[in-house]
Short mmCIF file of C-alpha atoms in Angstrom, two decimals:
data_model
loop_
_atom_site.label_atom_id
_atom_site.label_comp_id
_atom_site.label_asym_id
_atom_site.label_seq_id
_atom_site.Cartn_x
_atom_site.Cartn_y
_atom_site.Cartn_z
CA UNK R 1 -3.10 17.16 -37.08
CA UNK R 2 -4.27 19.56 -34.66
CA UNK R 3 -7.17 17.26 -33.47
CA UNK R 4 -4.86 14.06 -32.81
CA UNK R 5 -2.50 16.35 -30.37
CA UNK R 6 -5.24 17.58 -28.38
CA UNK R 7 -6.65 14.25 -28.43
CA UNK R 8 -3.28 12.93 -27.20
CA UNK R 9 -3.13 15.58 -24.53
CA UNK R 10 -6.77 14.27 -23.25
CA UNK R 11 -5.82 10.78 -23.03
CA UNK R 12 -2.67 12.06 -21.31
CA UNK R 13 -4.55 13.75 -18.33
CA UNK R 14 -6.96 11.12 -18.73
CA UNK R 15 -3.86 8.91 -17.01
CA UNK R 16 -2.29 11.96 -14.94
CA UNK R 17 -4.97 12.79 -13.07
CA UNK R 18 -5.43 10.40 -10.04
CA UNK R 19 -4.26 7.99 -12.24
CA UNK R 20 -4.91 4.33 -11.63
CA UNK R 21 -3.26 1.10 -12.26
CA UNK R 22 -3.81 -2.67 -12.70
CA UNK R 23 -0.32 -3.20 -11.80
CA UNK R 24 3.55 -2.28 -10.77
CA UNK R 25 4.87 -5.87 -11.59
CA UNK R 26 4.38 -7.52 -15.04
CA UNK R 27 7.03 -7.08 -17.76
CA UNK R 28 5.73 -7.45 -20.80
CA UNK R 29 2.29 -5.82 -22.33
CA UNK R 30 -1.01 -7.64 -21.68
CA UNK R 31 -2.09 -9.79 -24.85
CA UNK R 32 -5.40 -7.82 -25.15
CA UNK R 33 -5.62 -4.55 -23.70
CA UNK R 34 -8.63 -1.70 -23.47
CA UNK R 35 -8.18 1.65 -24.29
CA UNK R 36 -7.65 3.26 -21.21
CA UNK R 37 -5.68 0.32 -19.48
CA UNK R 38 -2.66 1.94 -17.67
CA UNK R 39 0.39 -0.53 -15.34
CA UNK R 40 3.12 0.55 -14.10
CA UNK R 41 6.28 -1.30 -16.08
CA UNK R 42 7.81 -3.96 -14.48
CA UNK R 43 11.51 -4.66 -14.04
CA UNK R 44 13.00 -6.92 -17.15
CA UNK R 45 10.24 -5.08 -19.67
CA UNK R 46 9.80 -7.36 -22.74
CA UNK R 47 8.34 -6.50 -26.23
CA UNK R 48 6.76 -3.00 -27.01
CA UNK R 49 7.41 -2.01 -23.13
CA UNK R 50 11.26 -3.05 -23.18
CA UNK R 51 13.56 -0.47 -21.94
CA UNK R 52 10.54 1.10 -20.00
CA UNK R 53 11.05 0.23 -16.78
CA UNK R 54 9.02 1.93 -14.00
CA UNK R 55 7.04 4.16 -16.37
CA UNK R 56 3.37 5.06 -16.69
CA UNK R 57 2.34 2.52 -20.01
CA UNK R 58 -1.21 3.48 -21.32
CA UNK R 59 -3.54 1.85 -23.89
CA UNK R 60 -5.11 4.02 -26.55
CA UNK R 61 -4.84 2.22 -29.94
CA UNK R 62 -1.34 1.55 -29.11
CA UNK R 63 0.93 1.85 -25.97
CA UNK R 64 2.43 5.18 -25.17
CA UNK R 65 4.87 5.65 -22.23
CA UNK R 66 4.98 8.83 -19.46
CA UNK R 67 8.22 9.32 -17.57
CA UNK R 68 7.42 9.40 -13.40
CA UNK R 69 8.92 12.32 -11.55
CA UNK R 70 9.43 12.12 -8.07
CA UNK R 71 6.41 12.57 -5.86
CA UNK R 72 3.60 11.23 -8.19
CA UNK R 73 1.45 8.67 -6.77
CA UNK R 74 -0.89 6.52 -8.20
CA UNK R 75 -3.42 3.76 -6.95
CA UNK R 76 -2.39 0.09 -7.77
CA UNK R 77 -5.37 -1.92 -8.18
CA UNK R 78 -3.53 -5.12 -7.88
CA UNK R 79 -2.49 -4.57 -4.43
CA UNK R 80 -5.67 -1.81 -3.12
CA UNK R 81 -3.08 0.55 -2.00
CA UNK R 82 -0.79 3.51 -3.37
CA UNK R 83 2.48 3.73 -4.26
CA UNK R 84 5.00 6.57 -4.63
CA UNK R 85 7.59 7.51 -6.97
CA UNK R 86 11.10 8.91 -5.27
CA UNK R 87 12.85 10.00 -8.50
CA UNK R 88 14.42 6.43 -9.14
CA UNK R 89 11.65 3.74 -7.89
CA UNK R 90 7.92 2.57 -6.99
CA UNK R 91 7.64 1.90 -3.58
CA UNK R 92 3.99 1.43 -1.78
CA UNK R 93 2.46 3.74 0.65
CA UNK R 94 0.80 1.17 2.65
CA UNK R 95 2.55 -2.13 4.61
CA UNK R 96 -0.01 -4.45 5.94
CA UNK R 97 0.82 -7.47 8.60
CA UNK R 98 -1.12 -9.49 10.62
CA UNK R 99 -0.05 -11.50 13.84
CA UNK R 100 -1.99 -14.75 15.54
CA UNK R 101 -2.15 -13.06 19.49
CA UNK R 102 -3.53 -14.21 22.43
CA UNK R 103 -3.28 -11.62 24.54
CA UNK R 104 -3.01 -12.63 28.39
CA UNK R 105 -5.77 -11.57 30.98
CA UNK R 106 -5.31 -7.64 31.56
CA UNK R 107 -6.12 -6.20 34.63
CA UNK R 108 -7.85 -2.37 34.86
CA UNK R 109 -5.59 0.46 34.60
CA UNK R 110 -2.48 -1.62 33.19
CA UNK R 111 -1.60 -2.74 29.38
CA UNK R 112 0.21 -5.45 27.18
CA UNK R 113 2.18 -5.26 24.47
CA UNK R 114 1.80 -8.02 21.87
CA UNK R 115 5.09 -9.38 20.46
CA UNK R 116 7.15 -7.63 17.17
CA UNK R 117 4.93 -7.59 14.22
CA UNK R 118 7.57 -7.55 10.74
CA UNK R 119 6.10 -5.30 8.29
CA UNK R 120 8.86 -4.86 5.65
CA UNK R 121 10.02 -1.45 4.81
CA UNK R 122 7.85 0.38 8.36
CA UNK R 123 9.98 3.27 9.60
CA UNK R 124 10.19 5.44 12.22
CA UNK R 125 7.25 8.42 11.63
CA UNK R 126 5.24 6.29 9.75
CA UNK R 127 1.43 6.19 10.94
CA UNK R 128 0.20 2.68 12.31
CA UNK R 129 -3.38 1.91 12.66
CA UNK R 130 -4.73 -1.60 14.17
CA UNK R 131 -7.55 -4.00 13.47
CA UNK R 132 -8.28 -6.28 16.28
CA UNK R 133 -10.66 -9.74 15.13
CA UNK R 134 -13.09 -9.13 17.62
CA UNK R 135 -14.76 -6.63 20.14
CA UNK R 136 -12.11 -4.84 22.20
CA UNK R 137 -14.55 -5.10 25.10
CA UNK R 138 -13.56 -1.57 26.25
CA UNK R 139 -9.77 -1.90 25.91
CA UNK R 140 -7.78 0.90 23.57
CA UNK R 141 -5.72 -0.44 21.08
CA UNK R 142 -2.41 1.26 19.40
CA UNK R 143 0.06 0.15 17.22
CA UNK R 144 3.63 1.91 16.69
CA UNK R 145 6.75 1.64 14.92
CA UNK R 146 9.02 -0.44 17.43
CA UNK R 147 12.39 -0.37 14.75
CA UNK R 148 12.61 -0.67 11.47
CA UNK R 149 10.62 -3.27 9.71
CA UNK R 150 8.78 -3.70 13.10
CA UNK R 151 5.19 -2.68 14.60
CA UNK R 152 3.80 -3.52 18.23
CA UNK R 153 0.49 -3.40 19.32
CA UNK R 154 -0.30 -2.13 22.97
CA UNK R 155 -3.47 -2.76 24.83
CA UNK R 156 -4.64 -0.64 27.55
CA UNK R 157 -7.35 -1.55 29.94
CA UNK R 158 -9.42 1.84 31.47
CA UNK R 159 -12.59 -0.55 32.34
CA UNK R 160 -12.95 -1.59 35.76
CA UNK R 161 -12.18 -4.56 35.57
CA UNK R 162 -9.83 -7.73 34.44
CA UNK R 163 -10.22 -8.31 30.25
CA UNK R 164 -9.26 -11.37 28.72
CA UNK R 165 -9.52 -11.61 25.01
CA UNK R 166 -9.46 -14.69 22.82
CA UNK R 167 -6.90 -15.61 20.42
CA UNK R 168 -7.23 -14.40 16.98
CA UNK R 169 -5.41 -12.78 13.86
CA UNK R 170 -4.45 -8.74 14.43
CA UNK R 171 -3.89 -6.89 11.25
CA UNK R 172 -1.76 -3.71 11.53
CA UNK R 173 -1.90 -1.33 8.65
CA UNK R 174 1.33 1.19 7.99
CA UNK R 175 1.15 4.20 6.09
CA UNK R 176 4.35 5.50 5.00
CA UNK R 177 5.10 9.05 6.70
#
């Protein structure tokens, strides 16, 4: 007996520590899982994960359930970003949006402001880093939190002289604060 509890407890940590899963959205337990396979339960569980809504389920010879407390985070595979537990639900860490921009000619020493970007669930505090499609050409590029659910990017041009980018698709990345 003693050997399947501590064999339990290593499978545990094996899940608790930097855990990693294949998803936060399905509902009902993959037909053929691995040992070792770990989701996040869905909302309207079916089967062996019914009633377990928003817990850790994990595969070894059977499914076994862990209870999130607020603050753990894990990485969902599914989505290649985190997401965090508040005591009640999964939300992610990251937001990602794009826009289609073409900024307008910017002259040296002055900047532009693209229009509002809507990345769901961006707040006030939260961190907002910017990928432009193409070589700035010299030009700094920020993104912020405008209001909630909304992100700007601002150009500034310190060259000396006019820049005038092409159009293309911006993605903004937010990381919850």
């Amino acid at each position: 007996q003693k050997e399947i509890t501590h064999n339990e407890a290593l499978n545990d940590l094996d899940i608790l520590v930097q855990p990693v899963v294949a998803s936060r959205t399905i509902s009902t337990p993959p037909a053929s899982p691995s040992d070792g396979d770990v989701y996040i339960v869905g909302g309207s569980a079916t089967d062996a994960w019914s009633g377990r809504e928003d817990d850790l389920a994990f595969y070894f010879s059977g499914w076994r359930f862990k209870t999130p407390e607020a603050g753990w985070q894990v990485y969902v595979t599914a989505e290649s970003a985190f997401a965090l537990f508040d005591g009640s639900s999964w939300s992610m860490r990251t937001i990602d949006a794009s826009v289609s921009w073409d900024p307008a000619s910017i002259a040296t020493g002055s900047g532009l402001s693209s229009s509002t970007i809507t990345a769901t669930g961006a707040a006030f505090g939260d961190f907002v880093s910017v990928s432009a499609p193409y070589d700035l050409q010299g030009l700094v590029a920020t993104a912020y939190v405008s209001a909630a659910g909304s992100v700007v990017i601002r150009l500034h041009n310190a060259t000396g002289s006019a820049v005038d980018l092409a159009s293309g698709t911006w993605n903004v990345r937010v990381i919850k604060g």
